[in-house]
mmCIF file of C-alpha atoms and ligand atoms in Angstrom:
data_model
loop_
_atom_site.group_PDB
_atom_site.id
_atom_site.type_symbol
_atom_site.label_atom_id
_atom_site.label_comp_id
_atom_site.label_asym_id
_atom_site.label_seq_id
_atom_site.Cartn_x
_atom_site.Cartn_y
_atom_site.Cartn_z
ATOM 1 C CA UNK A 1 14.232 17.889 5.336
ATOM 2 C CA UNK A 2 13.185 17.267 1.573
ATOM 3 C CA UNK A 3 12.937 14.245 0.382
ATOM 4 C CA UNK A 4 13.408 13.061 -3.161
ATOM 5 C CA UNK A 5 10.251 12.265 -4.335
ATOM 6 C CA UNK A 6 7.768 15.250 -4.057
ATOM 7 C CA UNK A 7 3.857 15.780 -4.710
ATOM 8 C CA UNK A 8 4.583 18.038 -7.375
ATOM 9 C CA UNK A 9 6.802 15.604 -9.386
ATOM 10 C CA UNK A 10 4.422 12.733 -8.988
ATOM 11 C CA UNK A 11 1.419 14.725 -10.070
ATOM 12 C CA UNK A 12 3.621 15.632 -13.510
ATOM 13 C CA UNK A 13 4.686 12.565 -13.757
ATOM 14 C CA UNK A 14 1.061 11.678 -15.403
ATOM 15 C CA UNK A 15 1.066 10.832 -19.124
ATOM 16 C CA UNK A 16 5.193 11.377 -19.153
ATOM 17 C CA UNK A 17 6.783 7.994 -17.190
ATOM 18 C CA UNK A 18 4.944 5.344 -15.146
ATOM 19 C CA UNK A 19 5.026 5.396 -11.471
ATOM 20 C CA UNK A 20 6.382 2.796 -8.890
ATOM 21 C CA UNK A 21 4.930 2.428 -5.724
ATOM 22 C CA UNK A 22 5.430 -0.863 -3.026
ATOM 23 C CA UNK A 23 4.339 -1.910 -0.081
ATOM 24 C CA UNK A 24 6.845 -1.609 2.964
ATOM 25 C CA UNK A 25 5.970 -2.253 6.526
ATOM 26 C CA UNK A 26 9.611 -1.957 8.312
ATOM 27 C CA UNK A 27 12.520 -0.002 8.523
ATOM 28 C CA UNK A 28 14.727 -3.098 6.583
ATOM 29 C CA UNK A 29 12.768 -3.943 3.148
ATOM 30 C CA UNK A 30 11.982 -0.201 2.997
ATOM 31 C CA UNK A 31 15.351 0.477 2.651
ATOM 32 C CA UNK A 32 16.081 -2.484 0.132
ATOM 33 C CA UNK A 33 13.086 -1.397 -1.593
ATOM 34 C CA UNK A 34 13.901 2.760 -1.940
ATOM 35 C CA UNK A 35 16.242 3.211 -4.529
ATOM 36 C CA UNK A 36 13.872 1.626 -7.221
ATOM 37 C CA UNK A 37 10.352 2.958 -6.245
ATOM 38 C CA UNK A 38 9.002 6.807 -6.641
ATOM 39 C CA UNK A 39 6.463 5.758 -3.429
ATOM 40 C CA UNK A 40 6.059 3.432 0.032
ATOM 41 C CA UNK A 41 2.863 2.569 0.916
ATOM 42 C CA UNK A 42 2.751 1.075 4.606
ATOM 43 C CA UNK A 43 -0.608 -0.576 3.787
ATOM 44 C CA UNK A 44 -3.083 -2.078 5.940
ATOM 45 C CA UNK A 45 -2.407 -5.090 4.267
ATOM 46 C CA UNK A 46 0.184 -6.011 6.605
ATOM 47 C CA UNK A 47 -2.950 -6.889 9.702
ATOM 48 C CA UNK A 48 -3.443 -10.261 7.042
ATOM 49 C CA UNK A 49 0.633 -10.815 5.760
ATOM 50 C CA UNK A 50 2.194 -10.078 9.268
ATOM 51 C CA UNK A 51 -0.364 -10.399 11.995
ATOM 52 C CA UNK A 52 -1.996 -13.151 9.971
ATOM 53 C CA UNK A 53 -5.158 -12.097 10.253
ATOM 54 C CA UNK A 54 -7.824 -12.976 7.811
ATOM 55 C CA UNK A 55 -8.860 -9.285 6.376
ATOM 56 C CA UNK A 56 -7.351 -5.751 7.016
ATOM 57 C CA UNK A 57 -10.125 -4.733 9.395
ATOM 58 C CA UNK A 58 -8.596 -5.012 12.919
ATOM 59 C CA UNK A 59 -5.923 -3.048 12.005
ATOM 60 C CA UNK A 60 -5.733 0.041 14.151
ATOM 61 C CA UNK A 61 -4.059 3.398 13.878
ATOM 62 C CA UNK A 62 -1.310 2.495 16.389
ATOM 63 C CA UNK A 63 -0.299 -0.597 14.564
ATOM 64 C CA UNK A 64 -0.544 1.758 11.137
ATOM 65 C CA UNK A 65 1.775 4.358 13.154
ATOM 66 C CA UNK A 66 4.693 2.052 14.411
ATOM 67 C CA UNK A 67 4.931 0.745 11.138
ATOM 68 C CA UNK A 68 5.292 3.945 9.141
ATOM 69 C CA UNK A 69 7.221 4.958 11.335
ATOM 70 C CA UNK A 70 9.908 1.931 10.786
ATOM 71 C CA UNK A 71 9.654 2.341 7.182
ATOM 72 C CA UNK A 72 10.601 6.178 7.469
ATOM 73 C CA UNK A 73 13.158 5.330 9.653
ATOM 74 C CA UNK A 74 14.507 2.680 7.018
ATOM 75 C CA UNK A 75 13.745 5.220 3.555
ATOM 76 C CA UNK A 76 13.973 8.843 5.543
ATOM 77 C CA UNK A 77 14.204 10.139 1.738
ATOM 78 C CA UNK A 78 11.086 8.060 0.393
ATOM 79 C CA UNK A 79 7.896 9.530 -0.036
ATOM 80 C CA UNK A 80 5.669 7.662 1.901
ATOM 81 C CA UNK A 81 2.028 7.007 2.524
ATOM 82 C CA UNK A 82 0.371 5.938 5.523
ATOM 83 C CA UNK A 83 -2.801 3.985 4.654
ATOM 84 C CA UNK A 84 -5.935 4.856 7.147
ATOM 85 C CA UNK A 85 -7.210 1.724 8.677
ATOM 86 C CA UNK A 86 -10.772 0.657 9.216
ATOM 87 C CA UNK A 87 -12.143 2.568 11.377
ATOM 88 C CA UNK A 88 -10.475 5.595 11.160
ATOM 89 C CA UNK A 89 -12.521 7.832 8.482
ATOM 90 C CA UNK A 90 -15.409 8.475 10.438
ATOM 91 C CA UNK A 91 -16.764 11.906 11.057
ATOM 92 C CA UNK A 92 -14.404 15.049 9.856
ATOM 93 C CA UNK A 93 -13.809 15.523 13.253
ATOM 94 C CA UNK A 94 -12.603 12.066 14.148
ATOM 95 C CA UNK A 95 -10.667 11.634 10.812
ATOM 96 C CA UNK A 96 -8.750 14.858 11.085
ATOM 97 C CA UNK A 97 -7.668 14.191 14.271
ATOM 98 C CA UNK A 98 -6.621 10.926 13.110
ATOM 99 C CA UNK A 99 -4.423 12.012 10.362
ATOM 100 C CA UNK A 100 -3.004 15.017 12.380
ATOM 101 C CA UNK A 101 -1.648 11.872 14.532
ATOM 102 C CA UNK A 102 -0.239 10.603 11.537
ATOM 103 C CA UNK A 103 1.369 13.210 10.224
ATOM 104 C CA UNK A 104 2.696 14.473 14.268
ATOM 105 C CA UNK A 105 4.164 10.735 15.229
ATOM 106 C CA UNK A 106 5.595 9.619 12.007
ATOM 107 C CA UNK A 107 7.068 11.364 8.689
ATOM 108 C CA UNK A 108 4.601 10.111 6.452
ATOM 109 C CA UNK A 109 4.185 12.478 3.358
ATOM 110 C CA UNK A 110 0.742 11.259 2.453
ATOM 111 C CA UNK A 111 -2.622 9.273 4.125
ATOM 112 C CA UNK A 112 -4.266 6.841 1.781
ATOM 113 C CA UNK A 113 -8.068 6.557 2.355
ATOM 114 C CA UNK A 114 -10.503 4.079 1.128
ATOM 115 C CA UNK A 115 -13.857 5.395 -0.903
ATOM 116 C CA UNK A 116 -15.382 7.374 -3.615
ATOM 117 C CA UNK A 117 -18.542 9.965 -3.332
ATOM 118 C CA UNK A 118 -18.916 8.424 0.248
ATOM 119 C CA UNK A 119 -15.358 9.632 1.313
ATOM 120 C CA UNK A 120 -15.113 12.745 -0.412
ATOM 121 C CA UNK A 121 -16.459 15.720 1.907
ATOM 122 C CA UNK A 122 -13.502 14.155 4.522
ATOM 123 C CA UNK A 123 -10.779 13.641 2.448
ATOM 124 C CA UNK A 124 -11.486 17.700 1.386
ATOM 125 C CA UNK A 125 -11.356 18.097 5.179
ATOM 126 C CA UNK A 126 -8.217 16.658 5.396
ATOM 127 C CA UNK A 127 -6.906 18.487 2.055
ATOM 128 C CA UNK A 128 -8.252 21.872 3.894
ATOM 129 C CA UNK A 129 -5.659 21.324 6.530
ATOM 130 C CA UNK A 130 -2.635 20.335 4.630
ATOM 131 C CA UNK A 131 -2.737 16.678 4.971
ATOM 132 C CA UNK A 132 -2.440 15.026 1.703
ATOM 133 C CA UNK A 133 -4.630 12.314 0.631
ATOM 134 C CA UNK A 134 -4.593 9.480 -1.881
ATOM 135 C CA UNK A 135 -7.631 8.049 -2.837
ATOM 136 C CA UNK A 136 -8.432 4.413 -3.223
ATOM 137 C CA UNK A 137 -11.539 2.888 -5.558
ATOM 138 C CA UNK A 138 -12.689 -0.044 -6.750
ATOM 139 C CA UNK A 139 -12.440 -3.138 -5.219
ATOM 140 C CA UNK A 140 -11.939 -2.112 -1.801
ATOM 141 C CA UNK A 141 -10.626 -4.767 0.650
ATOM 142 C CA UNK A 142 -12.128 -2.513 4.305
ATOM 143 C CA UNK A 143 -15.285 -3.470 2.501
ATOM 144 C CA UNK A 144 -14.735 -6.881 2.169
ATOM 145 C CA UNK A 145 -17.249 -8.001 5.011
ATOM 146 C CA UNK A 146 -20.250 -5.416 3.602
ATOM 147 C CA UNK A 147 -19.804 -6.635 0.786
ATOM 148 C CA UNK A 148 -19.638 -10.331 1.049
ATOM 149 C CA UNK A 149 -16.584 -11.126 -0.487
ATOM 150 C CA UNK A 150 -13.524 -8.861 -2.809
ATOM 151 C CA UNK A 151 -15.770 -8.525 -6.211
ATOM 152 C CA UNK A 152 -14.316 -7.026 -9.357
ATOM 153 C CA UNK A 153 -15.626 -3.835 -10.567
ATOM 154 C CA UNK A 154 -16.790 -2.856 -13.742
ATOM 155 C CA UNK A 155 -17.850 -5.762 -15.389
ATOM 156 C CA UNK A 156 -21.228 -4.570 -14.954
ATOM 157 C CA UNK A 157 -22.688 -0.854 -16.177
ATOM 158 C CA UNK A 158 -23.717 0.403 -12.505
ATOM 159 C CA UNK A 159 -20.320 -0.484 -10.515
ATOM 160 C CA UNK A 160 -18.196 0.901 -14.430
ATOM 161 C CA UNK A 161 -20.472 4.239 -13.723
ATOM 162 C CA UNK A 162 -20.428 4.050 -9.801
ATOM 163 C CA UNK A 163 -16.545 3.455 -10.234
ATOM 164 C CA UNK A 164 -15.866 6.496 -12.595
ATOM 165 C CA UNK A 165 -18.114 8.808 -10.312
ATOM 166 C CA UNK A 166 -15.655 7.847 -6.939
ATOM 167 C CA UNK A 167 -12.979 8.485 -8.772
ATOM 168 C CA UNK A 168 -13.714 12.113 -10.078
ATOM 169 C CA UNK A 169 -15.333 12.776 -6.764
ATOM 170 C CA UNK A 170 -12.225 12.292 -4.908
ATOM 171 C CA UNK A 171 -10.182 14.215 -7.158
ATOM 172 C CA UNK A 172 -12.552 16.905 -6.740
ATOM 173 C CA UNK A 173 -12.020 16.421 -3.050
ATOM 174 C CA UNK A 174 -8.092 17.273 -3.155
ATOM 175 C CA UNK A 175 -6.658 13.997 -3.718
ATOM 176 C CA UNK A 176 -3.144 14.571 -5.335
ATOM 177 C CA UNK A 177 -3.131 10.561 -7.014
ATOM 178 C CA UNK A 178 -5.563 7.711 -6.619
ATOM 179 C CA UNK A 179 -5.449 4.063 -6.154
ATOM 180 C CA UNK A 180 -7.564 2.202 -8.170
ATOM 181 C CA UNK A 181 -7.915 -1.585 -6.846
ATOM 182 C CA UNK A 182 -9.890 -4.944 -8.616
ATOM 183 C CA UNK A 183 -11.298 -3.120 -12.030
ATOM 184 C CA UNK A 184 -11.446 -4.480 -15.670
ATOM 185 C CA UNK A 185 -8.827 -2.948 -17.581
ATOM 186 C CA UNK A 186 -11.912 -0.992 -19.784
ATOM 187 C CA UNK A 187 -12.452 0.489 -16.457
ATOM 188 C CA UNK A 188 -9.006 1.633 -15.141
ATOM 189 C CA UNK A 189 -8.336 3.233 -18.056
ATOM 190 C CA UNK A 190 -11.637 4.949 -18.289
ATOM 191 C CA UNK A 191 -10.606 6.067 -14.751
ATOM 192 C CA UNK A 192 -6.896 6.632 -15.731
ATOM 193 C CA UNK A 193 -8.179 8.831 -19.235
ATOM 194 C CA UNK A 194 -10.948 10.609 -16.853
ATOM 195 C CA UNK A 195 -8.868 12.283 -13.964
ATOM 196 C CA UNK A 196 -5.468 14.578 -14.459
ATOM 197 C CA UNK A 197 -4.057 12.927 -10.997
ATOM 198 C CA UNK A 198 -2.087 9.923 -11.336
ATOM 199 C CA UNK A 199 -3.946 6.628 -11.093
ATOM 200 C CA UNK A 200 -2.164 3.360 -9.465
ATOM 201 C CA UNK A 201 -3.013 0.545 -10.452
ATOM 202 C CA UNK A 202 -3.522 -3.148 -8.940
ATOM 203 C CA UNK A 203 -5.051 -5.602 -10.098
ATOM 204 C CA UNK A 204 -6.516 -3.149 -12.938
ATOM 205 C CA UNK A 205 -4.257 -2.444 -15.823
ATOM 206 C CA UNK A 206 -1.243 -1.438 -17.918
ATOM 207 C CA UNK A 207 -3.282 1.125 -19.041
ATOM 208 C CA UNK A 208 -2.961 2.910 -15.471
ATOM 209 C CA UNK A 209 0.124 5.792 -14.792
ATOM 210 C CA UNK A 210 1.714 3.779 -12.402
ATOM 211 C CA UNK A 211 1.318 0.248 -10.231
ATOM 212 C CA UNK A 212 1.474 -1.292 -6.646
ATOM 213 C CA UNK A 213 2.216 -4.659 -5.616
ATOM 214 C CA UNK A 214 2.147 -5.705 -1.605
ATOM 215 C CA UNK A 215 6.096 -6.661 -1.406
ATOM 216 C CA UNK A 216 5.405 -9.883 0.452
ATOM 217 C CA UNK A 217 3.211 -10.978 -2.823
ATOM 218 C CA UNK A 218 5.758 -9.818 -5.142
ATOM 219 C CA UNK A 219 9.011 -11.539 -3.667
ATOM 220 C CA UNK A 220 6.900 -14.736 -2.879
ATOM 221 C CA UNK A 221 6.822 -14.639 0.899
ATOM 222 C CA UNK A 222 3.179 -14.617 1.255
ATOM 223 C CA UNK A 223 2.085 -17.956 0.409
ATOM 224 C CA UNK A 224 -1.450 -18.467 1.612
ATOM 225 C CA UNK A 225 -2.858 -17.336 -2.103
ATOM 226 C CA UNK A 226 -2.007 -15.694 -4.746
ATOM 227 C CA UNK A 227 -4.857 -13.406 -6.652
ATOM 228 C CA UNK A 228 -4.704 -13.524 -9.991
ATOM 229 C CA UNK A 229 -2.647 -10.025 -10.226
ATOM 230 C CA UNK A 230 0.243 -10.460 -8.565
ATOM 231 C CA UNK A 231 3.361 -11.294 -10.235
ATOM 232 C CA UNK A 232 6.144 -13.275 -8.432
ATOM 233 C CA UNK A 233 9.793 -11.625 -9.170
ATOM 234 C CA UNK A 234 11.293 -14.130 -6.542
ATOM 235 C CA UNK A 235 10.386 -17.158 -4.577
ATOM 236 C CA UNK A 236 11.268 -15.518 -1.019
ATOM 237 C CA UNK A 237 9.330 -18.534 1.176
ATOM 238 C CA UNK A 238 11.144 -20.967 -0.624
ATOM 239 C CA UNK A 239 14.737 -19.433 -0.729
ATOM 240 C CA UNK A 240 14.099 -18.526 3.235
ATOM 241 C CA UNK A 241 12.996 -22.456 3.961
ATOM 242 C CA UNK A 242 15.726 -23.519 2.046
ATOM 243 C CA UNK A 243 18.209 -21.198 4.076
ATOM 244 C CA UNK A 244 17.042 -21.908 7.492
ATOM 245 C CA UNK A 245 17.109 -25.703 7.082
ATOM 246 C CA UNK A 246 20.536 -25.402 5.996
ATOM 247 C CA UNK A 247 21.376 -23.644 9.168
ATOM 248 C CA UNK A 248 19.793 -26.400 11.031
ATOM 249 C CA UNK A 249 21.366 -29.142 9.694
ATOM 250 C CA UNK A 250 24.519 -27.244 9.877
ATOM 251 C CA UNK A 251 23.702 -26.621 13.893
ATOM 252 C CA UNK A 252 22.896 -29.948 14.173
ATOM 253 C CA UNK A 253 25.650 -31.635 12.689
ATOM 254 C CA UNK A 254 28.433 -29.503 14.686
ATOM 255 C CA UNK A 255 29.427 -27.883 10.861
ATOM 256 C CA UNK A 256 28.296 -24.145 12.463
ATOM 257 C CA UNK A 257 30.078 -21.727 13.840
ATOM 258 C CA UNK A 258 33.514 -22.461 11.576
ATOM 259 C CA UNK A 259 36.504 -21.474 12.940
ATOM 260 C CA UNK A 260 35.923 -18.013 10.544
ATOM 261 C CA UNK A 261 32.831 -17.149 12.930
ATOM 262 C CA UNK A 262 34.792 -17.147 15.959
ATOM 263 C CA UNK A 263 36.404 -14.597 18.246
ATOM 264 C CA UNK A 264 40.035 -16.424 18.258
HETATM 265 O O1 KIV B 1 -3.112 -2.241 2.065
HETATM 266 C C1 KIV B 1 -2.521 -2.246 0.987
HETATM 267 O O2 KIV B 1 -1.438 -2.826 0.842
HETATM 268 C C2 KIV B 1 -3.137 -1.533 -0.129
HETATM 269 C C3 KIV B 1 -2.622 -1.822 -1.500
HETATM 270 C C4 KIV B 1 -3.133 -3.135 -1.929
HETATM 271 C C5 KIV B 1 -2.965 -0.748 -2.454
HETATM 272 O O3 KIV B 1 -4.049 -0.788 0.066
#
């Protein structure tokens, strides 16, 4: 069935209209969230906002599977990308298989891998055999324990270079757009001027040809931290607080069910 968003239309979209792309890990807020997005990214974010973990490394492939395939179920039109978890993007071998499995047990349109020059001999094995990849540079959170902490890039010459390199390296590689994660805004749009695929931005720039935002930072229902680049549009913990203490004081007091909730 075709859906209504396809590679070819995102890849002109670059340099004509900015590209919209959320998080979604379920069938539900993927379907609130399609109309007003061009992509769904079922990122490995959700092993730290829904298993609560404190990184995205235990996330495995079978958690990354059920989940995109909720959010196809929800947005069967959406184009949407599966992101590889730790773990995953090992040897071609290993990787292929892995996003074969993807592509066989859910409808995701795309796999999202993390890494530059590192990554870029398997995500052209993946791009030999029809699977289509999005990149993902900079800042990148599967590193977070290598590296000792999330660190922005580009603030110094060698990461700005290093950066720049991954980026053109995974174009090279096949990639059809790229996420580009935790850079100065010199560098995303270096990185954005320097490839003809569309670059996503977070926590990078305006510059970029589209953004991303993880939905449960965005509506406010994540409320451990907030980095410095995500916007609020709503206050979602609060208003859901706020609604389920009603409903207990309404329980409690003998206000709920009204006569209108019940099968007379
Ligand atoms: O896992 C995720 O949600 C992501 C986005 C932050 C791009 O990779």
């Amino acid at each position: 069935m075709a859906k209504d968003v396809t590679i070819n239309a995102l890849k002109e979209a670059k340099g004509k209209r900015k590209l919209v792309m959320i998080t979604a890990y379920d069938a539900l807020f993927a379907s609130l969230f399609a109309d007003n997005v061009d992509m769904i990214l079922v990122g490995d974010s959700l092993n730290m906002s829904f298993a609560g973990e404190p990184d995205t490394l235990s996330a495995t492939l079978d958690q990354m599977i059920y989940h995109t395939k909720a959010v196809c179920n929800g947005a069967p039109d959406s184009f949407v990308i599966c992101d590889m978890p730790f773990g995953s993007v090992t040897t071609p071998d290993e990787t292929l298989k892995n996003a074969i499995r993807v592509f066989k047990e859910t409808r995701a349109d795309a796999v999202k891998i993390e890494g530059g020059q590192e990554r870029a001999a398997l995500i052209r094995h993946l791009t030999d055999n029809a699977i289509a990849v999005m990149g993902h540079v900079g800042l990148k959170p599967q590193s977070v324990r290598a590296e000792g902490g999330y660190r922005v890039q580009g603030r110094d010459e060698e990461s700005f270079e290093r950066v720049l390199s991954d980026a053109v390296a995974v174009e090279e590689a096949g990639a059809f757009a790229l996420v580009v994660e935790g850079v100065t805004p010199k560098l995303a749009e270096a990185v954005t001027k320097e490839v003809k695929i569309p670059v996503i931005g977070i926590g990078a720039s305006v510059g970029c040809d589209g953004q991303v935002l993880v939905w449960s930072d965005m509506l406010g229902f994540f409320e451990a931290f907030k980095p410095k680049f995500v916007k609020r549009y709503m206050h979602g913990a609060e208003a859901v607080k706020e609604a389920v203490a009603r409903y207990a004081e309404e329980v409690r007091e003998g206000t709920f069910p009204g006569e209108e909730h019940c099968y007379l």
